[in-house]
Coordinates of N, CA, C and O in Angstrom, one line a residue:
M65 N 0.8 -1.1 0.0 CA 0.2 0.0 0.0 C 0.9 1.2 0.0 O 1.8 1.3 0.8
V66 N 0.5 2.1 -0.9 CA 1.4 3.3 -1.0 C 0.9 4.3 0.1 O -0.1 4.6 0.3
D67 N 2.0 4.8 0.7 CA 1.7 5.9 1.8 C 1.5 7.3 1.3 O 0.4 7.7 1.4
T68 N 2.4 7.8 0.7 CA 2.4 8.9 -0.1 C 3.3 9.0 -1.2 O 4.3 8.3 -1.1
Y69 N 2.9 9.8 -2.3 CA 3.8 9.7 -3.3 C 3.9 11.4 -3.9 O 2.9 12.0 -3.9
M70 N 5.0 11.8 -4.1 CA 5.3 13.1 -4.7 C 6.6 13.0 -5.6 O 7.7 12.3 -5.2
E71 N 6.6 13.6 -6.8 CA 7.7 13.8 -7.4 C 7.9 15.1 -7.9 O 7.0 16.0 -7.9
H72 N 9.1 15.7 -8.2 CA 9.7 16.9 -8.5 C 11.0 16.9 -9.4 O 11.8 16.3 -9.1
L73 N 10.8 17.6 -10.7 CA 11.8 17.7 -11.6 C 12.4 19.0 -11.6 O 11.7 20.1 -11.6
V74 N 13.6 19.3 -11.5 CA 14.5 20.4 -11.6 C 15.6 20.3 -12.4 O 16.4 19.6 -12.3
K75 N 15.8 21.4 -13.3 CA 16.9 21.6 -14.2 C 17.9 22.3 -13.3 O 17.7 23.3 -12.8
K76 N 19.2 21.6 -13.6 CA 20.3 22.3 -12.8 C 20.8 23.4 -13.8 O 21.0 23.3 -14.9
K77 N 21.1 24.5 -13.2 CA 21.6 25.8 -13.6 C 22.8 25.5 -14.3 O 23.8 25.0 -13.5
A78 N 23.1 25.8 -15.5 CA 24.4 25.6 -16.1 C 25.4 26.5 -15.3 O 25.3 27.7 -15.5
E79 N 26.6 26.0 -15.0 CA 27.6 27.0 -14.4 C 28.5 27.5 -15.6 O 28.5 26.9 -16.8
S80 N 29.3 28.4 -15.3 CA 30.2 28.9 -16.4 C 31.2 27.9 -16.9 O 31.7 27.8 -18.2
K81 N 31.8 27.1 -16.2 CA 32.7 25.9 -16.6 C 31.9 25.0 -17.4 O 32.6 24.5 -18.5
D82 N 30.7 24.7 -17.1 CA 29.9 23.8 -18.0 C 29.7 24.3 -19.4 O 30.0 23.7 -20.4
I83 N 29.5 25.7 -19.4 CA 29.2 26.4 -20.8 C 30.5 26.4 -21.5 O 30.7 26.2 -22.7
A84 N 31.6 26.8 -20.9 CA 33.1 26.8 -21.4 C 33.3 25.3 -21.9 O 34.1 25.3 -23.0
L85 N 33.1 24.4 -21.1 CA 33.3 22.9 -21.8 C 32.7 22.7 -23.1 O 33.2 22.1 -23.9
R86 N 31.5 22.9 -23.0 CA 30.5 22.7 -24.2 C 31.0 23.6 -25.4 O 31.2 23.1 -26.4
V87 N 31.4 24.9 -25.2 CA 31.8 25.7 -26.3 C 33.1 25.2 -26.8 O 33.4 25.2 -28.0
A88 N 34.1 24.9 -25.8 CA 35.4 24.5 -26.3 C 35.3 23.1 -27.1 O 36.1 23.0 -28.3
G89 N 34.5 22.2 -26.6 CA 34.3 21.0 -27.3 C 33.7 21.1 -28.7 O 34.4 20.7 -29.6
W90 N 32.7 22.0 -28.9 CA 32.2 22.1 -30.3 C 33.1 23.1 -31.1 O 33.3 22.6 -32.3
F91 N 33.6 24.0 -30.5 CA 34.6 24.9 -31.3 C 35.9 24.1 -31.8 O 36.1 24.3 -32.9
L92 N 36.4 23.3 -30.9 CA 37.7 22.5 -31.5 C 37.2 21.3 -32.5 O 37.9 21.2 -33.5
T93 N 36.0 21.0 -32.5 CA 35.3 19.9 -33.5 C 35.2 20.6 -34.6 O 35.7 20.1 -35.7
V94 N 34.5 21.7 -34.7 CA 34.2 22.5 -35.8 C 35.6 23.0 -36.5 O 35.8 22.9 -37.8
L95 N 36.4 23.4 -35.8 CA 37.7 24.0 -36.3 C 38.6 22.9 -37.0 O 39.3 23.0 -38.0
S96 N 38.5 21.7 -36.3 CA 39.3 20.7 -36.7 C 38.9 19.8 -37.9 O 39.6 19.1 -38.7
L97 N 37.7 20.0 -38.1 CA 37.0 19.0 -39.2 C 37.7 19.6 -40.6 O 38.1 18.6 -41.2
P98 N 37.5 20.8 -41.1 CA 38.2 21.1 -42.4 C 39.6 20.7 -42.5 O 40.2 20.3 -43.5
L99 N 40.4 21.1 -41.3 CA 41.8 20.7 -41.3 C 41.9 19.2 -41.4 O 42.9 18.8 -42.2
G100 N 41.2 18.5 -40.7 CA 41.2 17.1 -41.1 C 41.0 16.5 -42.4 O 41.7 15.6 -42.9
L101 N 40.0 17.2 -42.9 CA 39.7 16.6 -44.3 C 40.7 17.1 -45.4 O 41.1 16.3 -46.4
M102 N 41.3 18.3 -45.2 CA 42.2 18.7 -46.2 C 43.7 18.4 -45.8 O 44.5 18.2 -47.0
I103 N 44.1 18.3 -44.7 CA 45.5 18.0 -44.4 C 45.9 16.7 -44.1 O 46.6 16.1 -44.8
D104 N 45.2 15.9 -43.2 CA 45.6 14.6 -42.7 C 44.6 13.8 -42.4 O 43.7 14.3 -41.5
P105 N 44.6 12.6 -42.8 CA 43.2 11.7 -42.5 C 43.3 11.3 -41.0 O 42.3 11.1 -40.3
L106 N 44.6 11.3 -40.5 CA 44.7 11.0 -38.9 C 44.1 12.1 -38.1 O 43.3 11.9 -37.1
L107 N 44.3 13.3 -38.6 CA 43.7 14.5 -37.9 C 42.1 14.5 -37.9 O 41.3 14.9 -37.1
F108 N 41.6 13.8 -39.1 CA 40.1 13.7 -39.2 C 39.6 12.6 -38.2 O 38.5 12.9 -37.5
L109 N 40.4 11.6 -38.0 CA 40.0 10.6 -36.9 C 40.0 11.2 -35.5 O 39.1 10.9 -34.6
V110 N 40.9 12.2 -35.3 CA 40.9 12.9 -34.0 C 39.7 13.7 -33.9 O 39.1 13.7 -32.9
T111 N 39.4 14.4 -34.9 CA 38.2 15.3 -35.1 C 36.9 14.5 -34.6 O 36.0 14.8 -34.0
L112 N 36.8 13.1 -35.4 CA 35.6 12.4 -34.9 C 35.8 11.9 -33.5 O 34.6 11.9 -32.8
A113 N 36.7 11.6 -33.0 CA 36.9 11.2 -31.6 C 36.5 12.4 -30.7 O 35.7 12.2 -29.7
L114 N 36.9 13.5 -31.0 CA 36.5 14.8 -30.3 C 35.1 15.1 -30.4 O 34.5 15.3 -29.3
F115 N 34.6 14.8 -31.6 CA 33.0 15.0 -31.7 C 32.4 14.0 -30.7 O 31.3 14.5 -30.1
F116 N 32.8 12.7 -30.7 CA 32.0 11.8 -30.0 C 32.2 12.0 -28.4 O 31.4 11.9 -27.6
V117 N 33.4 12.5 -28.0 CA 33.6 12.9 -26.7 C 32.7 14.1 -26.2 O 31.9 14.0 -25.1
T118 N 32.6 15.1 -27.1 CA 31.8 16.2 -26.9 C 30.3 15.9 -26.8 O 29.5 16.2 -25.7
K119 N 29.8 15.1 -27.8 CA 28.3 14.7 -27.9 C 27.9 13.7 -26.8 O 26.9 13.8 -26.2
Y120 N 28.8 12.7 -26.4 CA 28.4 11.6 -25.5 C 28.9 11.6 -24.2 O 28.4 11.0 -23.2
L121 N 29.8 12.6 -24.0 CA 30.3 12.6 -22.5 C 30.1 14.1 -21.9 O 29.6 14.4 -20.9
I122 N 30.7 15.1 -22.7 CA 30.7 16.5 -22.1 C 29.2 17.2 -22.1 O 28.9 17.3 -21.1
Y123 N 28.5 16.9 -23.3 CA 27.2 17.6 -23.2 C 26.2 16.9 -22.5 O 25.6 17.7 -21.6
P124 N 26.2 15.7 -22.2 CA 25.1 15.0 -21.2 C 25.6 15.4 -19.8 O 24.7 15.5 -19.0
A125 N 26.9 15.5 -19.4 CA 27.4 15.7 -18.1 C 27.0 17.1 -17.7 O 27.0 17.5 -16.5
T126 N 26.8 18.0 -18.7 CA 26.7 19.6 -18.3 C 25.1 19.9 -18.7 O 25.0 21.0 -18.4
D127 N 24.4 19.0 -19.2 CA 22.9 19.4 -19.2 C 22.1 18.2 -18.3 O 21.8 17.0 -18.7
L128 N 21.8 18.7 -17.0 CA 21.6 17.8 -16.1 C 20.3 18.4 -15.4 O 20.1 19.5 -15.2
E129 N 19.4 17.3 -15.1 CA 18.2 17.6 -14.3 C 18.4 16.5 -13.1 O 18.9 15.4 -13.2
Y130 N 17.6 17.0 -12.0 CA 17.3 16.0 -10.9 C 15.9 15.7 -10.7 O 15.1 16.8 -10.9
E131 N 15.7 14.5 -10.3 CA 14.1 14.1 -10.2 C 14.2 13.6 -8.8 O 14.8 12.7 -8.4
Y132 N 13.4 14.3 -8.0 CA 13.2 13.9 -6.6 C 11.9 13.2 -6.4 O 10.8 13.6 -7.0
L133 N 11.8 12.1 -5.7 CA 10.8 11.3 -5.6 C 10.5 10.9 -4.3 O 11.6 10.2 -3.4
Y134 N 9.4 10.9 -3.6 CA 9.0 10.5 -2.4 C 7.9 9.5 -2.4 O 6.9 9.8 -2.9
C135 N 8.3 8.3 -2.0 CA 7.2 7.2 -2.0 C 7.5 6.2 -0.9 O 8.6 5.8 -0.8
D136 N 6.5 5.9 -0.1 CA 6.6 5.0 1.1 C 7.7 5.3 2.0 O 8.7 4.4 2.2
K137 N 7.8 6.4 2.4 CA 9.0 6.9 3.3 C 10.3 6.9 3.0 O 11.3 6.5 3.6
V138 N 10.5 7.0 1.4 CA 11.7 6.7 1.0 C 12.0 8.0 0.0 O 11.1 8.2 -1.0
L139 N 12.9 8.7 0.1 CA 13.3 9.9 -0.8 C 14.3 9.3 -1.7 O 15.4 9.1 -1.3
S140 N 13.9 9.4 -3.0 CA 14.8 9.0 -4.1 C 15.4 10.2 -4.8 O 14.5 11.0 -5.3
V141 N 16.6 10.2 -5.3 CA 17.1 11.1 -6.4 C 17.8 10.5 -7.4 O 18.5 9.6 -7.4
D142 N 17.2 11.0 -8.7 CA 17.7 10.5 -9.9 C 18.3 11.7 -10.6 O 18.0 12.8 -10.6
K143 N 19.4 11.4 -11.4 CA 19.8 12.6 -12.4 C 19.6 12.1 -13.9 O 19.7 11.0 -14.2
I144 N 19.2 13.2 -14.6 CA 18.8 12.7 -16.0 C 19.8 13.7 -16.7 O 20.0 14.9 -16.6
L145 N 20.4 12.9 -17.8 CA 21.5 13.4 -18.4 C 21.1 13.9 -19.7 O 20.8 12.9 -20.6
A146 N 21.1 15.1 -20.2 CA 20.6 15.4 -21.4 C 19.3 14.9 -22.0 O 19.1 14.7 -23.0
K147 N 18.5 14.8 -21.1 CA 17.1 14.4 -21.2 C 17.1 12.9 -21.9 O 15.9 12.4 -22.6
E148 N 18.1 12.2 -21.9 CA 18.2 10.8 -22.5 C 18.5 9.6 -21.6 O 17.8 8.6 -21.8
S149 N 19.4 10.0 -20.6 CA 19.6 8.6 -19.7 C 19.4 9.1 -18.3 O 19.7 10.2 -18.0
R150 N 18.9 8.2 -17.5 CA 18.5 8.5 -16.1 C 19.4 7.5 -15.3 O 19.8 6.2 -15.8
K151 N 20.1 8.1 -14.2 CA 20.9 7.2 -13.3 C 20.2 7.6 -12.0 O 20.1 8.7 -11.5
K152 N 20.3 6.5 -11.2 CA 19.8 6.7 -9.7 C 21.1 7.2 -8.9 O 22.3 6.6 -8.9
V153 N 20.8 8.3 -8.2 CA 21.8 8.9 -7.4 C 21.8 8.3 -5.9 O 23.0 7.8 -5.5
A154 N 20.5 8.3 -5.4 CA 20.7 7.7 -4.0 C 19.4 7.6 -3.6 O 18.2 8.1 -4.2
E155 N 19.0 6.9 -2.5 CA 17.8 6.7 -1.9 C 18.0 6.8 -0.4 O 19.0 6.5 0.1
Y156 N 17.2 7.7 0.3 CA 17.3 8.2 1.7 C 16.0 7.6 2.5 O 14.9 8.0 2.2
E157 N 16.2 6.6 3.3 CA 14.9 6.2 4.2 C 14.5 7.2 5.2 O 15.7 7.9 5.9
L158 N 13.3 7.5 5.3 CA 12.9 8.6 6.2 C 13.3 8.2 7.7 O 13.5 9.1 8.5
D159 N 13.4 6.9 8.1 CA 13.7 6.6 9.5 C 15.2 6.8 9.7 O 15.5 7.2 11.0
R160 N 15.9 7.0 8.6 CA 17.4 7.4 9.0 C 17.9 8.6 8.7 O 19.0 9.0 9.0
I161 N 16.8 9.6 8.4 CA 17.0 11.1 8.2 C 16.9 11.7 9.6 O 16.0 11.4 10.3
E162 N 18.0 12.4 10.0 CA 17.7 13.2 11.4 C 17.0 14.4 11.3 O 16.3 14.7 12.0
I163 N 17.1 15.3 10.2 CA 16.6 16.5 10.2 C 16.4 16.9 8.6 O 17.4 16.7 7.7
I164 N 15.4 17.6 8.4 CA 15.3 18.2 6.9 C 15.0 19.7 7.3 O 13.8 19.9 7.9
A165 N 15.7 20.6 6.8 CA 15.4 22.1 7.0 C 16.0 23.0 6.0 O 17.0 22.4 5.2
P166 N 15.6 24.0 5.9 CA 16.3 24.9 4.8 C 17.6 25.3 5.2 O 18.1 25.3 6.4
A167 N 18.6 25.5 4.3 CA 20.0 25.7 4.5 C 20.3 26.7 5.3 O 21.3 26.6 6.1
N168 N 19.5 27.9 5.4 CA 19.7 28.9 6.4 C 19.1 28.8 7.7 O 19.1 29.7 8.5
S169 N 18.5 27.7 7.9 CA 17.8 27.4 9.3 C 18.7 27.3 10.5 O 19.8 26.7 10.5
P170 N 18.3 28.0 11.6 CA 19.1 27.9 12.8 C 19.1 26.5 13.3 O 20.0 26.2 14.2
R171 N 18.3 25.6 12.9 CA 18.2 24.3 13.4 C 19.5 23.6 13.0 O 19.9 22.4 13.5
L172 N 20.1 23.9 11.9 CA 21.2 23.4 11.4 C 22.7 23.8 11.9 O 23.6 23.2 11.4
V173 N 22.7 24.7 12.8 CA 23.9 25.4 13.3 C 25.0 24.2 14.0 O 26.0 24.3 13.6
E174 N 24.2 23.2 14.7 CA 25.0 22.2 15.4 C 25.6 21.3 14.3 O 26.7 20.7 14.5
Y175 N 25.0 21.2 13.2 CA 25.4 20.3 12.3 C 26.6 20.8 11.3 O 27.5 20.3 10.9
N176 N 26.6 22.2 11.3 CA 27.4 23.0 10.5 C 28.9 22.9 11.3 O 30.0 23.1 10.7
K177 N 28.9 22.5 12.5 CA 30.0 22.5 13.4 C 30.7 21.1 13.0 O 32.0 20.9 13.2
K178 N 30.0 20.1 12.7 CA 30.6 18.7 12.5 C 31.1 18.7 11.0 O 30.7 19.3 10.1
E179 N 31.9 17.6 11.0 CA 32.5 17.4 9.6 C 31.6 16.4 8.9 O 31.8 15.0 9.2
L180 N 30.7 16.6 8.1 CA 29.8 15.9 7.4 C 30.2 15.9 5.9 O 30.8 16.7 5.2
K181 N 30.0 14.6 5.3 CA 30.1 14.6 3.7 C 29.0 15.2 3.1 O 27.8 14.9 3.4
T182 N 29.3 16.2 2.3 CA 28.3 17.0 1.6 C 28.1 16.5 0.2 O 29.1 16.3 -0.5
I183 N 26.8 16.3 0.0 CA 26.5 15.7 -1.4 C 25.5 16.9 -2.0 O 24.4 17.0 -1.4
N184 N 25.9 17.5 -3.0 CA 25.2 18.7 -3.5 C 24.3 18.4 -4.8 O 24.8 17.9 -5.8
L185 N 23.0 18.2 -4.6 CA 22.0 17.6 -5.6 C 20.9 18.6 -5.8 O 19.7 18.4 -6.0
W186 N 21.4 19.9 -5.7 CA 20.4 20.9 -6.1 C 20.7 21.9 -7.3 O 21.7 21.6 -8.0
S187 N 19.8 22.6 -7.8 CA 19.7 23.0 -9.2 C 20.7 24.6 -9.4 O 20.8 25.0 -10.4
L188 N 21.1 24.9 -8.3 CA 22.0 26.2 -8.2 C 21.1 27.4 -8.5 O 21.7 28.5 -8.6
D189 N 19.7 27.3 -8.3 CA 18.9 28.3 -8.5 C 18.8 29.2 -7.3 O 18.2 28.8 -6.3
D190 N 19.4 30.4 -7.3 CA 19.4 31.2 -6.0 C 18.6 32.6 -6.4 O 18.6 33.6 -5.8
S191 N 17.8 32.5 -7.5 CA 16.9 33.6 -7.6 C 15.8 33.7 -6.8 O 15.3 32.8 -6.0
D192 N 15.3 35.2 -6.5 CA 14.3 35.4 -5.6 C 14.4 34.9 -4.2 O 13.5 34.4 -3.5
G193 N 15.5 34.8 -3.7 CA 15.8 34.2 -2.4 C 15.6 32.8 -2.1 O 15.4 32.5 -1.0
H194 N 15.7 32.0 -3.3 CA 15.3 30.6 -3.2 C 16.5 30.0 -2.4 O 17.7 30.2 -2.7
V195 N 15.9 29.2 -1.3 CA 17.0 28.4 -0.5 C 16.8 27.1 -0.6 O 15.6 26.4 -0.6
P196 N 18.1 26.2 -0.8 CA 17.8 24.8 -0.8 C 17.5 24.3 0.5 O 17.7 24.8 1.5
M197 N 16.9 23.0 0.5 CA 16.9 22.2 1.6 C 17.9 21.4 2.0 O 18.6 20.8 1.0
V198 N 18.2 21.1 3.2 CA 19.4 20.4 3.7 C 18.7 19.1 4.4 O 17.9 19.3 5.4
V199 N 19.3 18.0 4.1 CA 18.9 16.6 4.7 C 20.1 16.2 5.3 O 21.2 15.9 4.8
I200 N 19.9 16.1 6.7 CA 21.0 15.3 7.4 C 20.6 13.7 7.6 O 19.6 13.5 8.3
Y201 N 21.6 13.0 7.1 CA 21.3 11.6 7.0 C 22.3 10.8 7.7 O 23.5 10.9 7.5
E202 N 21.9 9.9 8.6 CA 22.5 9.0 9.5 C 23.8 9.7 10.3 O 24.8 9.1 10.5
G203 N 23.5 10.9 10.4 CA 24.6 11.8 11.3 C 26.0 12.0 10.5 O 26.8 12.7 11.0
N204 N 26.2 11.6 9.3 CA 27.5 11.7 8.6 C 27.3 12.3 7.2 O 28.3 12.4 6.6
Q205 N 26.1 12.4 6.7 CA 25.9 13.1 5.5 C 25.0 14.2 5.4 O 24.0 14.3 6.1
K206 N 25.4 15.2 4.7 CA 24.6 16.5 4.4 C 24.2 16.6 3.0 O 25.1 16.7 2.2
I207 N 22.9 16.4 2.6 CA 22.5 16.4 1.3 C 21.8 17.8 1.0 O 20.8 17.9 1.7
V208 N 22.1 18.4 0.0 CA 21.6 19.6 -0.3 C 20.6 19.4 -1.6 O 21.1 19.0 -2.7
L209 N 19.4 19.7 -1.3 CA 18.4 19.4 -2.3 C 17.5 20.7 -2.6 O 17.3 21.6 -1.9
D210 N 16.8 20.5 -3.9 CA 16.1 21.8 -4.3 C 14.5 21.2 -4.3 O 13.9 21.0 -5.3
L211 N 14.0 21.1 -3.1 CA 12.7 20.6 -2.9 C 11.8 21.7 -2.7 O 12.1 22.8 -1.8
P212 N 10.8 21.7 -3.4 CA 9.7 22.8 -3.1 C 8.9 22.6 -1.8 O 9.0 21.5 -1.2
I213 N 8.3 23.7 -1.3 CA 7.5 23.7 0.0 C 6.7 22.6 -0.1 O 6.5 21.7 1.0
E214 N 5.9 22.3 -1.0 CA 4.7 21.4 -1.0 C 5.3 19.9 -0.9 O 4.6 19.2 -0.3
F215 N 6.5 19.6 -1.6 CA 7.2 18.4 -1.5 C 7.5 18.2 -0.2 O 7.4 17.1 0.7
V216 N 8.1 19.1 0.7 CA 8.5 19.1 2.1 C 7.5 18.8 3.0 O 7.5 18.1 3.8
K217 N 6.4 19.4 2.6 CA 5.1 19.2 3.7 C 4.7 17.8 3.6 O 4.2 17.3 4.7
I218 N 4.7 17.2 2.3 CA 4.4 15.8 2.2 C 5.3 14.9 3.2 O 4.7 14.0 3.9
I219 N 6.6 15.2 3.1 CA 7.5 14.4 4.0 C 7.1 14.8 5.5 O 7.0 13.9 6.4
Q220 N 6.9 16.2 5.8 CA 6.4 16.4 7.2 C 5.4 15.8 7.7 O 5.2 15.5 8.9
N221 N 4.3 15.4 6.9 CA 3.2 14.7 7.4 C 3.7 13.5 8.0 O 2.9 12.8 8.8
N222 N 4.7 12.7 7.3 CA 5.0 11.5 8.0 C 6.2 11.5 9.1 O 6.3 10.6 9.7
A223 N 6.8 12.6 9.1 CA 7.8 12.8 10.2 C 7.9 14.3 10.6 O 8.8 15.0 10.4
P224 N 6.8 14.7 11.5 CA 6.7 16.1 11.8 C 7.9 16.6 12.8 O 8.1 17.7 12.9
R225 N 8.5 15.6 13.4 CA 9.8 16.0 14.1 C 10.9 16.1 13.5 O 11.9 16.6 14.3
K226 N 10.9 15.6 12.5 CA 12.3 15.7 11.7 C 12.4 16.9 10.6 O 13.5 17.0 10.1
V227 N 11.2 17.2 10.2 CA 11.2 18.3 9.1 C 10.6 19.6 9.7 O 9.6 19.8 10.2
F228 N 11.4 20.7 9.3 CA 11.2 22.0 9.6 C 11.2 22.7 8.3 O 11.9 22.7 7.5
L229 N 10.5 24.0 8.5 CA 10.4 24.9 7.3 C 10.8 26.4 7.8 O 10.6 27.2 6.9
D230 N 11.4 26.5 8.9 CA 11.9 27.7 9.4 C 13.4 28.0 9.0 O 14.0 27.1 8.9

């Protein structure tokens, strides 16, 4: 029996390094193609390899979306690369979560003093004072997510003492 279900998809904002990687990959490919055709067949093979690296490695890694799914007291995170392939990033059981709160919440002050493994899974959207949610998991992980308030309230219904919106 399904307890509650909610999903949320968010596109990760492209960082300047992501854009620079894409532009450099395509620029080098386009620049080396005529040179490879006119000068050296080996250079043409290098151009083909550069094209495949750009298309199948660089571009998908820099065009990223996160899908958050809450079902049966489990919070799952998948990443979708270039709207083509999906990979499961992690699953977090509600029973093992210590606290969920906004990143600027005073409730997280004691956790900021601890050395926690930080996993950043949010969209980098900081417009209009948008604040990511932080999940402290098993006392040793700090997960940063881009969860909307409606999503957090669904989780709060199942664990009111662990989820805070202040």
